[in-house]
Amino acid sequence: MQEAMGTAGNRRTGRRFLMLQGPHGPFFRQLGTMLDAAGAEVWRVGFNRGDEIFWGRAGYLPFTGRPEDWPATCAGHLDRLGITDLVLYGDARPVHAEAVREATARGITVHVFEEGYLRPYWATYERGGSNGHSRLMALSVAEMRAALARTEMEMPKAPARWGDMREHIFYGALYHFFVLAMNRRYRGFRPHRGVTVAEEFRLYLRRLLFLPRHRLERRLATWRIRRGTFPYHLVLLQLEHDASFRAHSDFGSQTDFVTLCLEGFAAGAPCHHHLVFKAHPLEDNRAVIDRVVRDGARALGLLRRVHFVRGGKLARLLEGARTAVTVNSTAGQQVLWRGLPLRAFGRAVYSKPEFVSSQTLPDFFADPRRPDQRAYRDYRQYLLETSQLPGGFYSARGRRYLLRQVVDMILAPHDPYDALPQGKAAPRQQLPARA
């Protein structure tokens, strides 16, 4: 058996962790170091050169086989190493979904990280599954209120600025460069996003190079919308290759969703209203979504009433919006926080009948139903008491805040959603006034 990471003299806990793919960058390496310092044994499976370089520690297990070899290899690691805990980032990519099945069959605890449901100032930590597989999907607002009866925590305020988007793009580009240039050892590696590694690297590099131009385009488009006298509705676009879009919705592509929104707007919105499509901040235009919006609007005679904004922050556009529509973007949480009507078409952890509309899209644009703001505030507080942790995966500051809390939660015997009603929720650190 391969030696696990460890520091001489550490008191071992008997916990044996297997980590799979994590966010781009050093977060999983730092998490492994902290778990090792806490007395656990830690291994990491890597599927490409990027995983290997960002890990950079002992306990590394390279998977160099074909995708069809993974289930047997995964089962072998779990059994041979006596794994008690599986840690991964997102549970929908094929290698992770298979590992979750193998771990669940063995009674192994599955720890899932995701981007924050209340992003960008928090990260998500859950057990068993995330997004459409999260325990939140089956929890009612009434159950959340009952759990909150044991706490008197005040609603934490978001910091003025967190600022890890550039780090996110930088680490993504670096990761794909390693895979593109140094991946000879991993001949069986297949990306989970449906494009080649070379194309993925090119898209990341292009995004970095075009940041100034895209920032100018975004500011001009936002300025025109905010200076206009027309009421407008927002469509919150997602990345077409994002796991939430692919695994937890019935849309085959962004084009299908864009077409639905345009047709619903044409059928129901007052003639003086406008429609604003806002791209995801990390959109790399692999789906040429701006052209899809423009061509669809032209076909319906809506070209003068439809706008496209390339990424950027959402708050400035939300300030003047009447409603918002999405598949299941986490940005829907910002809409609800402001009390705006929201229509969501995918499976999302916030899709509760108290605050997400179920109207047809023409009816929604014509006469939208407002959310129950009190119910949403209780829901939001429940998340902040359980699965939402201050910090992030990409900036050094964000990782620092996240690691201070999440290691103890991983090692705790109780799932965060069970700990709260039992009065055993982890202490909460407050976000700084300025991050």
CSV table of C-alpha atoms in Angstrom, one decimal:
chain,number,residue,atom,x,y,z
A,1,MET,CA,0.0,0.0,0.0
A,2,GLN,CA,1.3,3.4,-0.9
A,3,GLU,CA,2.3,5.6,2.0
A,4,ALA,CA,-0.3,8.3,2.8
A,5,MET,CA,0.7,11.9,3.6
A,6,GLY,CA,1.6,12.5,7.2
A,7,THR,CA,3.7,14.4,9.6
A,8,ALA,CA,5.7,12.4,12.1
A,9,GLY,CA,4.2,12.5,15.6
A,10,ASN,CA,0.6,13.4,14.4
A,11,ARG,CA,-2.1,11.6,16.3
A,12,ARG,CA,-4.0,9.7,13.7
A,13,THR,CA,-7.8,9.8,13.7
A,14,GLY,CA,-8.5,6.7,11.7
A,15,ARG,CA,-10.0,8.8,8.9
A,16,ARG,CA,-8.8,7.9,5.4
A,17,PHE,CA,-9.6,10.4,2.7
A,18,LEU,CA,-9.5,10.0,-1.1
A,19,MET,CA,-9.7,13.2,-3.0
A,20,LEU,CA,-10.6,13.4,-6.7
A,21,GLN,CA,-10.7,16.5,-9.0
A,22,GLY,CA,-10.9,19.9,-7.3
A,23,PRO,CA,-11.2,23.5,-8.4
A,24,HIS,CA,-8.4,24.8,-10.6
A,25,GLY,CA,-5.5,26.0,-8.4
A,26,PRO,CA,-4.0,25.0,-5.0
A,27,PHE,CA,-7.2,24.6,-2.9
A,28,PHE,CA,-7.3,20.8,-2.8
A,29,ARG,CA,-3.6,20.6,-2.0
A,30,GLN,CA,-4.0,23.0,0.9
A,31,LEU,CA,-7.1,21.1,2.1
A,32,GLY,CA,-5.2,17.9,2.0
A,33,THR,CA,-2.4,19.4,4.0
A,34,MET,CA,-4.9,20.6,6.7
A,35,LEU,CA,-6.5,17.2,6.9
A,36,ASP,CA,-3.1,15.6,7.3
A,37,ALA,CA,-2.3,18.0,10.1
A,38,ALA,CA,-5.5,17.1,11.8
A,39,GLY,CA,-4.4,13.4,11.9
A,40,ALA,CA,-6.1,12.0,8.8
A,41,GLU,CA,-4.5,10.0,6.0
A,42,VAL,CA,-5.0,11.5,2.6
A,43,TRP,CA,-4.6,10.3,-1.0
A,44,ARG,CA,-5.5,12.1,-4.3
A,45,VAL,CA,-6.4,10.6,-7.6
A,46,GLY,CA,-5.2,12.7,-10.6
A,47,PHE,CA,-6.5,12.3,-14.1
A,48,ASN,CA,-4.1,14.6,-15.9
A,49,ARG,CA,-0.9,16.6,-15.6
A,50,GLY,CA,-2.8,19.6,-14.2
A,51,ASP,CA,-4.2,17.6,-11.3
A,52,GLU,CA,-0.7,16.3,-10.6
A,53,ILE,CA,1.1,19.6,-10.6
A,54,PHE,CA,-1.5,21.4,-8.5
A,55,TRP,CA,-1.4,18.6,-6.0
A,56,GLY,CA,2.4,18.5,-5.6
A,57,ARG,CA,2.5,16.2,-2.6
A,58,ALA,CA,2.9,12.6,-1.5
A,59,GLY,CA,-0.2,10.3,-1.7
A,60,TYR,CA,-0.7,10.9,-5.4
A,61,LEU,CA,-2.4,8.2,-7.4
A,62,PRO,CA,-2.3,8.8,-11.2
A,63,PHE,CA,-5.1,7.4,-13.2
A,64,THR,CA,-3.6,6.7,-16.7
A,65,GLY,CA,-6.2,4.3,-18.0
A,66,ARG,CA,-9.2,4.6,-20.3
A,67,PRO,CA,-12.5,6.0,-19.1
A,68,GLU,CA,-14.0,2.6,-19.1
A,69,ASP,CA,-11.3,1.4,-16.7
A,70,TRP,CA,-12.2,4.0,-14.1
A,71,PRO,CA,-15.0,2.1,-12.2
A,72,ALA,CA,-12.8,-0.9,-11.4
A,73,THR,CA,-9.9,1.4,-10.5
A,74,CYS,CA,-12.0,3.5,-8.3
A,75,ALA,CA,-13.4,0.5,-6.5
A,76,GLY,CA,-9.9,-0.9,-6.0
A,77,HIS,CA,-8.6,2.3,-4.4
A,78,LEU,CA,-11.6,2.5,-2.0
A,79,ASP,CA,-11.2,-1.1,-0.9
A,80,ARG,CA,-7.4,-1.3,-0.9
A,81,LEU,CA,-6.8,1.9,1.0
A,82,GLY,CA,-9.7,1.4,3.4
A,83,ILE,CA,-11.2,4.8,2.5
A,84,THR,CA,-13.7,6.3,4.9
A,85,ASP,CA,-14.2,9.6,3.2
A,86,LEU,CA,-14.4,10.7,-0.5
A,87,VAL,CA,-13.8,14.4,-1.4
A,88,LEU,CA,-14.6,16.0,-4.7
A,89,TYR,CA,-15.6,19.2,-6.4
A,90,GLY,CA,-19.0,18.8,-8.1
A,91,ASP,CA,-20.7,15.5,-8.3
A,92,ALA,CA,-22.0,15.5,-11.9
A,93,ARG,CA,-18.8,14.9,-14.1
A,94,PRO,CA,-18.7,11.2,-15.1
A,95,VAL,CA,-15.6,10.2,-13.0
A,96,HIS,CA,-17.2,11.8,-9.9
A,97,ALA,CA,-20.6,10.4,-10.5
A,98,GLU,CA,-19.1,6.9,-10.7
A,99,ALA,CA,-17.0,7.4,-7.6
A,100,VAL,CA,-20.1,8.6,-5.6
A,101,ARG,CA,-21.9,5.4,-6.6
A,102,GLU,CA,-19.0,3.2,-5.5
A,103,ALA,CA,-18.6,5.1,-2.3
A,104,THR,CA,-22.3,5.2,-1.4
A,105,ALA,CA,-22.5,1.4,-1.9
A,106,ARG,CA,-19.7,1.0,0.7
A,107,GLY,CA,-21.1,3.4,3.3
A,108,ILE,CA,-18.3,5.9,2.6
A,109,THR,CA,-19.0,9.6,3.5
A,110,VAL,CA,-19.1,11.8,0.4
A,111,HIS,CA,-18.0,15.4,0.8
A,112,VAL,CA,-18.9,17.7,-2.1
A,113,PHE,CA,-17.6,21.2,-2.8
A,114,GLU,CA,-19.3,23.5,-5.2
A,115,GLU,CA,-19.3,27.2,-6.1
A,116,GLY,CA,-21.4,29.0,-3.5
A,117,TYR,CA,-25.2,28.9,-3.8
A,118,LEU,CA,-24.9,32.4,-2.5
A,119,ARG,CA,-21.8,33.3,-4.5
A,120,PRO,CA,-19.6,35.1,-4.9
A,121,TYR,CA,-18.8,35.6,-1.2
A,122,TRP,CA,-19.4,32.1,0.0
A,123,ALA,CA,-18.5,28.5,-1.1
A,124,THR,CA,-20.7,25.4,-0.8
A,125,TYR,CA,-19.8,22.4,1.3
A,126,GLU,CA,-22.3,19.5,1.5
A,127,ARG,CA,-22.4,15.8,2.0
A,128,GLY,CA,-23.9,13.2,-0.4
A,129,GLY,CA,-24.5,15.6,-3.3
A,130,SER,CA,-24.8,19.1,-4.6
A,131,ASN,CA,-27.2,21.2,-6.8
A,132,GLY,CA,-30.0,18.9,-8.0
A,133,HIS,CA,-28.6,16.1,-5.8
A,134,SER,CA,-28.4,18.3,-2.7
A,135,ARG,CA,-30.5,17.5,0.4
A,136,LEU,CA,-31.9,21.0,0.1
A,137,MET,CA,-34.1,19.8,-2.8
A,138,ALA,CA,-36.2,17.8,-0.4
A,139,LEU,CA,-36.3,20.3,2.5
A,140,SER,CA,-39.3,22.6,2.8
A,141,VAL,CA,-39.1,26.2,4.1
A,142,ALA,CA,-41.2,25.0,7.1
A,143,GLU,CA,-38.5,22.4,8.0
A,144,MET,CA,-35.8,25.1,7.7
A,145,ARG,CA,-37.7,27.5,10.0
A,146,ALA,CA,-38.0,24.7,12.6
A,147,ALA,CA,-34.2,24.1,12.5
A,148,LEU,CA,-33.5,27.9,12.7
A,149,ALA,CA,-35.5,28.1,16.0
A,150,ARG,CA,-32.4,27.0,17.8
A,151,THR,CA,-30.2,29.8,16.5
A,152,GLU,CA,-30.0,33.5,17.0
A,153,MET,CA,-27.4,34.2,14.3
A,154,GLU,CA,-27.7,37.6,12.6
A,155,MET,CA,-27.7,37.6,8.8
A,156,PRO,CA,-24.1,38.2,7.8
A,157,LYS,CA,-23.4,41.0,5.3
A,158,ALA,CA,-21.4,40.4,2.2
A,159,PRO,CA,-18.1,42.2,1.9
A,160,ALA,CA,-17.7,45.2,-0.4
A,161,ARG,CA,-15.4,43.2,-2.6
A,162,TRP,CA,-14.1,39.7,-2.8
A,163,GLY,CA,-12.3,39.7,-6.1
A,164,ASP,CA,-11.2,36.3,-7.3
A,165,MET,CA,-12.5,36.2,-10.9
A,166,ARG,CA,-9.1,37.0,-12.4
A,167,GLU,CA,-7.5,34.3,-10.2
A,168,HIS,CA,-10.2,31.9,-11.4
A,169,ILE,CA,-9.5,32.6,-15.1
A,170,PHE,CA,-5.7,32.5,-14.5
A,171,TYR,CA,-5.7,29.1,-12.8
A,172,GLY,CA,-8.0,27.7,-15.4
A,173,ALA,CA,-5.7,28.8,-18.2
A,174,LEU,CA,-2.6,27.4,-16.3
A,175,TYR,CA,-4.3,24.1,-15.6
A,176,HIS,CA,-5.2,23.6,-19.3
A,177,PHE,CA,-1.7,24.6,-20.4
A,178,PHE,CA,-0.3,21.8,-18.2
A,179,VAL,CA,-2.8,19.3,-19.7
A,180,LEU,CA,-2.1,20.5,-23.2
A,181,ALA,CA,1.7,20.6,-23.0
A,182,MET,CA,2.7,17.9,-20.5
A,183,ASN,CA,0.0,15.2,-20.5
A,184,ARG,CA,1.9,12.4,-22.2
A,185,ARG,CA,1.6,10.2,-19.1
A,186,TYR,CA,-2.2,10.4,-19.2
A,187,ARG,CA,-3.0,9.2,-22.7
A,188,GLY,CA,-6.4,8.0,-21.8
A,189,PHE,CA,-7.6,11.3,-20.4
A,190,ARG,CA,-10.8,12.7,-21.8
A,191,PRO,CA,-12.1,16.2,-20.8
A,192,HIS,CA,-15.6,16.1,-19.3
A,193,ARG,CA,-16.8,19.3,-21.1
A,194,GLY,CA,-17.0,18.0,-24.6
A,195,VAL,CA,-14.1,20.0,-26.2
A,196,THR,CA,-10.5,19.1,-26.7
A,197,VAL,CA,-7.9,20.3,-24.2
A,198,ALA,CA,-6.3,22.5,-26.9
A,199,GLU,CA,-9.6,24.2,-27.5
A,200,GLU,CA,-10.2,24.6,-23.8
A,201,PHE,CA,-6.8,26.2,-23.3
A,202,ARG,CA,-7.4,28.5,-26.3
A,203,LEU,CA,-10.7,29.6,-24.9
A,204,TYR,CA,-9.1,30.4,-21.5
A,205,LEU,CA,-6.2,32.3,-23.1
A,206,ARG,CA,-8.6,34.2,-25.4
A,207,ARG,CA,-10.7,35.2,-22.4
A,208,LEU,CA,-7.6,36.6,-20.6
A,209,LEU,CA,-6.4,38.5,-23.6
A,210,PHE,CA,-9.8,40.0,-24.4
A,211,LEU,CA,-10.6,41.0,-20.8
A,212,PRO,CA,-10.1,44.8,-21.4
A,213,ARG,CA,-12.1,44.8,-24.6
A,214,HIS,CA,-14.9,42.8,-23.1
A,215,ARG,CA,-14.9,45.1,-20.0
A,216,LEU,CA,-15.4,48.1,-22.3
A,217,GLU,CA,-18.2,46.4,-24.3
A,218,ARG,CA,-19.9,45.4,-21.0
A,219,ARG,CA,-19.8,48.9,-19.5
A,220,LEU,CA,-21.2,50.5,-22.7
A,221,ALA,CA,-24.0,48.0,-22.9
A,222,THR,CA,-24.8,48.4,-19.2
A,223,TRP,CA,-24.7,52.2,-19.5
A,224,ARG,CA,-27.2,52.2,-22.4
A,225,ILE,CA,-29.6,50.0,-20.5
A,226,ARG,CA,-29.4,52.0,-17.2
A,227,ARG,CA,-29.8,55.2,-19.1
A,228,GLY,CA,-32.8,54.0,-21.0
A,229,THR,CA,-36.4,54.9,-19.9
A,230,PHE,CA,-37.8,51.5,-20.7
A,231,PRO,CA,-38.8,48.8,-18.2
A,232,TYR,CA,-36.7,45.7,-18.7
A,233,HIS,CA,-36.6,42.0,-17.7
A,234,LEU,CA,-33.3,40.0,-17.2
A,235,VAL,CA,-32.4,36.6,-18.6
A,236,LEU,CA,-29.6,35.1,-16.6
A,237,LEU,CA,-27.6,32.9,-18.9
A,238,GLN,CA,-25.3,30.0,-17.7
A,239,LEU,CA,-22.4,28.2,-19.2
A,240,GLU,CA,-23.7,25.6,-21.6
A,241,HIS,CA,-21.2,23.1,-20.4
A,242,ASP,CA,-21.9,23.8,-16.7
A,243,ALA,CA,-23.0,20.7,-14.7
A,244,SER,CA,-26.1,22.4,-13.3
A,245,PHE,CA,-27.3,23.2,-16.8
A,246,ARG,CA,-26.5,19.8,-18.3
A,247,ALA,CA,-27.5,17.5,-15.4
A,248,HIS,CA,-30.3,19.4,-13.7
A,249,SER,CA,-32.4,20.8,-16.5
A,250,ASP,CA,-34.2,19.5,-19.6
A,251,PHE,CA,-32.6,21.9,-22.1
A,252,GLY,CA,-30.2,20.4,-24.6
A,253,SER,CA,-28.5,23.8,-25.3
A,254,GLN,CA,-28.5,27.5,-24.5
A,255,THR,CA,-30.1,28.1,-27.9
A,256,ASP,CA,-33.2,26.2,-26.7
A,257,PHE,CA,-33.4,28.4,-23.6
A,258,VAL,CA,-32.8,31.6,-25.4
A,259,THR,CA,-35.5,30.7,-28.0
A,260,LEU,CA,-38.0,30.0,-25.2
A,261,CYS,CA,-37.3,33.3,-23.5
A,262,LEU,CA,-37.6,35.3,-26.7
A,263,GLU,CA,-40.9,33.6,-27.7
A,264,GLY,CA,-42.3,34.0,-24.2
A,265,PHE,CA,-41.4,37.7,-24.2
A,266,ALA,CA,-42.9,38.3,-27.6
A,267,ALA,CA,-46.1,36.7,-26.5
A,268,GLY,CA,-46.6,38.2,-23.1
A,269,ALA,CA,-44.5,41.3,-22.4
A,270,PRO,CA,-46.0,44.8,-22.9
A,271,CYS,CA,-44.8,46.4,-26.1
A,272,HIS,CA,-42.7,49.1,-24.4
A,273,HIS,CA,-40.8,46.6,-22.2
A,274,HIS,CA,-37.3,45.3,-23.1
A,275,LEU,CA,-35.4,42.0,-22.6
A,276,VAL,CA,-31.8,41.9,-21.4
A,277,PHE,CA,-29.7,38.7,-21.8
A,278,LYS,CA,-26.8,38.7,-19.4
A,279,ALA,CA,-24.0,36.2,-20.1
A,280,HIS,CA,-22.2,34.3,-17.4
A,281,PRO,CA,-19.0,36.1,-16.2
A,282,LEU,CA,-16.9,33.1,-17.4
A,283,GLU,CA,-18.7,32.8,-20.8
A,284,ASP,CA,-16.0,32.1,-23.5
A,285,ASN,CA,-18.4,32.3,-26.4
A,286,ARG,CA,-17.9,28.6,-27.4
A,287,ALA,CA,-21.7,28.6,-28.1
A,288,VAL,CA,-21.6,32.1,-29.8
A,289,ILE,CA,-24.5,33.0,-27.6
A,290,ASP,CA,-24.5,36.7,-28.6
A,291,ARG,CA,-25.2,35.7,-32.2
A,292,VAL,CA,-28.0,33.3,-31.1
A,293,VAL,CA,-29.7,36.1,-29.1
A,294,ARG,CA,-29.3,38.6,-32.0
A,295,ASP,CA,-30.6,36.2,-34.7
A,296,GLY,CA,-33.5,35.1,-32.5
A,297,ALA,CA,-34.5,38.6,-31.7
A,298,ARG,CA,-34.4,39.6,-35.4
A,299,ALA,CA,-36.6,36.7,-36.4
A,300,LEU,CA,-39.3,37.8,-34.0
A,301,GLY,CA,-39.0,41.5,-34.8
A,302,LEU,CA,-37.6,42.3,-31.4
A,303,LEU,CA,-34.2,43.5,-32.3
A,304,ARG,CA,-34.7,47.1,-30.9
A,305,ARG,CA,-36.1,45.7,-27.6
A,306,VAL,CA,-33.5,43.0,-26.9
A,307,HIS,CA,-30.0,43.6,-25.4
A,308,PHE,CA,-27.0,41.4,-24.7
A,309,VAL,CA,-24.5,42.1,-21.9
A,310,ARG,CA,-21.2,40.2,-21.9
A,311,GLY,CA,-20.7,38.9,-18.3
A,312,GLY,CA,-19.7,41.3,-15.5
A,313,LYS,CA,-21.4,41.8,-12.1
A,314,LEU,CA,-25.2,41.4,-11.8
A,315,ALA,CA,-26.0,44.0,-9.2
A,316,ARG,CA,-26.0,47.1,-11.5
A,317,LEU,CA,-28.5,45.5,-13.9
A,318,LEU,CA,-30.7,44.1,-11.1
A,319,GLU,CA,-31.2,47.6,-9.7
A,320,GLY,CA,-33.6,48.5,-12.5
A,321,ALA,CA,-35.0,45.2,-13.5
A,322,ARG,CA,-38.6,44.2,-13.3
A,323,THR,CA,-38.1,40.4,-13.2
A,324,ALA,CA,-35.5,37.7,-14.0
A,325,VAL,CA,-35.6,34.4,-15.8
A,326,THR,CA,-33.0,31.6,-15.5
A,327,VAL,CA,-32.6,27.8,-15.9
A,328,ASN,CA,-31.1,27.2,-12.5
A,329,SER,CA,-28.3,29.8,-12.1
A,330,THR,CA,-27.1,30.5,-8.6
A,331,ALA,CA,-27.6,34.2,-9.6
A,332,GLY,CA,-31.2,33.6,-9.0
A,333,GLN,CA,-30.4,34.0,-5.3
A,334,GLN,CA,-29.4,37.6,-5.9
A,335,VAL,CA,-32.7,38.2,-7.7
A,336,LEU,CA,-34.7,36.8,-4.7
A,337,TRP,CA,-32.6,38.7,-2.2
A,338,ARG,CA,-33.8,41.9,-3.9
A,339,GLY,CA,-37.5,40.8,-3.8
A,340,LEU,CA,-37.8,40.6,-7.6
A,341,PRO,CA,-40.1,38.0,-9.3
A,342,LEU,CA,-38.1,35.0,-10.6
A,343,ARG,CA,-39.0,32.2,-13.0
A,344,ALA,CA,-36.6,29.2,-13.0
A,345,PHE,CA,-36.9,26.3,-15.4
A,346,GLY,CA,-34.3,23.8,-14.1
A,347,ARG,CA,-33.9,22.0,-10.8
A,348,ALA,CA,-32.3,24.4,-8.3
A,349,VAL,CA,-31.9,24.3,-4.6
A,350,TYR,CA,-33.9,27.6,-4.3
A,351,SER,CA,-36.9,26.4,-6.4
A,352,LYS,CA,-39.3,26.6,-3.5
A,353,PRO,CA,-43.0,27.5,-4.2
A,354,GLU,CA,-42.9,30.3,-1.7
A,355,PHE,CA,-40.6,32.4,-3.8
A,356,VAL,CA,-40.1,31.1,-7.3
A,357,SER,CA,-42.9,31.6,-9.8
A,358,SER,CA,-44.5,28.7,-11.7
A,359,GLN,CA,-46.3,30.9,-14.2
A,360,THR,CA,-46.1,30.3,-17.9
A,361,LEU,CA,-43.5,32.6,-19.4
A,362,PRO,CA,-45.9,34.9,-21.3
A,363,ASP,CA,-48.0,35.2,-18.1
A,364,PHE,CA,-44.8,35.9,-16.1
A,365,PHE,CA,-43.7,38.7,-18.4
A,366,ALA,CA,-47.2,40.2,-18.4
A,367,ASP,CA,-48.1,40.0,-14.7
A,368,PRO,CA,-45.2,38.4,-12.6
A,369,ARG,CA,-45.9,37.0,-9.1
A,370,ARG,CA,-43.7,38.5,-6.4
A,371,PRO,CA,-41.8,36.2,-4.0
A,372,ASP,CA,-42.6,35.8,-0.4
A,373,GLN,CA,-39.6,37.8,0.9
A,374,ARG,CA,-39.9,36.6,4.5
A,375,ALA,CA,-39.8,33.0,3.4
A,376,TYR,CA,-36.7,33.7,1.2
A,377,ARG,CA,-34.9,35.4,4.1
A,378,ASP,CA,-35.5,32.4,6.3
A,379,TYR,CA,-34.2,30.1,3.5
A,380,ARG,CA,-31.1,32.3,3.0
A,381,GLN,CA,-30.3,32.3,6.7
A,382,TYR,CA,-30.7,28.5,6.8
A,383,LEU,CA,-28.1,28.2,4.0
A,384,LEU,CA,-25.7,30.5,5.8
A,385,GLU,CA,-26.0,28.4,9.0
A,386,THR,CA,-25.3,25.2,7.2
A,387,SER,CA,-23.7,24.7,3.8
A,388,GLN,CA,-22.5,28.2,2.8
A,389,LEU,CA,-19.0,29.1,4.1
A,390,PRO,CA,-17.3,32.5,3.8
A,391,GLY,CA,-14.4,32.4,1.3
A,392,GLY,CA,-13.6,31.0,-2.1
A,393,PHE,CA,-11.4,28.6,-4.0
A,394,TYR,CA,-9.2,30.8,-6.1
A,395,SER,CA,-7.8,33.9,-4.3
A,396,ALA,CA,-5.4,33.4,-1.4
A,397,ARG,CA,-7.7,35.4,0.8
A,398,GLY,CA,-10.7,33.4,-0.1
A,399,ARG,CA,-9.0,30.1,0.5
A,400,ARG,CA,-7.7,31.3,3.8
A,401,TYR,CA,-11.2,32.1,5.1
A,402,LEU,CA,-12.7,28.9,3.7
A,403,LEU,CA,-10.0,26.5,5.1
A,404,ARG,CA,-10.3,28.1,8.6
A,405,GLN,CA,-13.8,26.6,8.9
A,406,VAL,CA,-14.3,23.8,6.5
A,407,VAL,CA,-11.8,21.3,7.8
A,408,ASP,CA,-13.5,21.1,11.2
A,409,MET,CA,-16.9,20.6,9.4
A,410,ILE,CA,-15.4,17.8,7.3
A,411,LEU,CA,-14.1,16.1,10.4
A,412,ALA,CA,-17.3,16.6,12.4
A,413,PRO,CA,-19.6,13.6,12.8
A,414,HIS,CA,-22.7,15.4,11.7
A,415,ASP,CA,-23.9,16.6,8.2
A,416,PRO,CA,-24.3,20.4,8.3
A,417,TYR,CA,-28.0,20.0,7.7
A,418,ASP,CA,-28.3,17.6,10.7
A,419,ALA,CA,-26.0,19.6,13.0
A,420,LEU,CA,-28.2,22.7,13.0
A,421,PRO,CA,-31.4,21.3,14.5
A,422,GLN,CA,-29.3,19.2,17.0
A,423,GLY,CA,-27.7,22.4,18.2
A,424,LYS,CA,-24.3,21.3,17.0
A,425,ALA,CA,-23.7,23.6,14.0
A,426,ALA,CA,-20.2,24.8,13.5
A,427,PRO,CA,-19.3,28.3,14.8
A,428,ARG,CA,-19.5,30.9,12.1
A,429,GLN,CA,-16.7,33.4,11.4
A,430,GLN,CA,-17.8,36.8,10.2
A,431,LEU,CA,-16.8,38.1,6.8
A,432,PRO,CA,-14.5,41.2,6.9
A,433,ALA,CA,-16.0,44.5,6.1
A,434,ARG,CA,-13.6,44.7,3.2
A,435,ALA,CA,-12.2,41.5,1.9
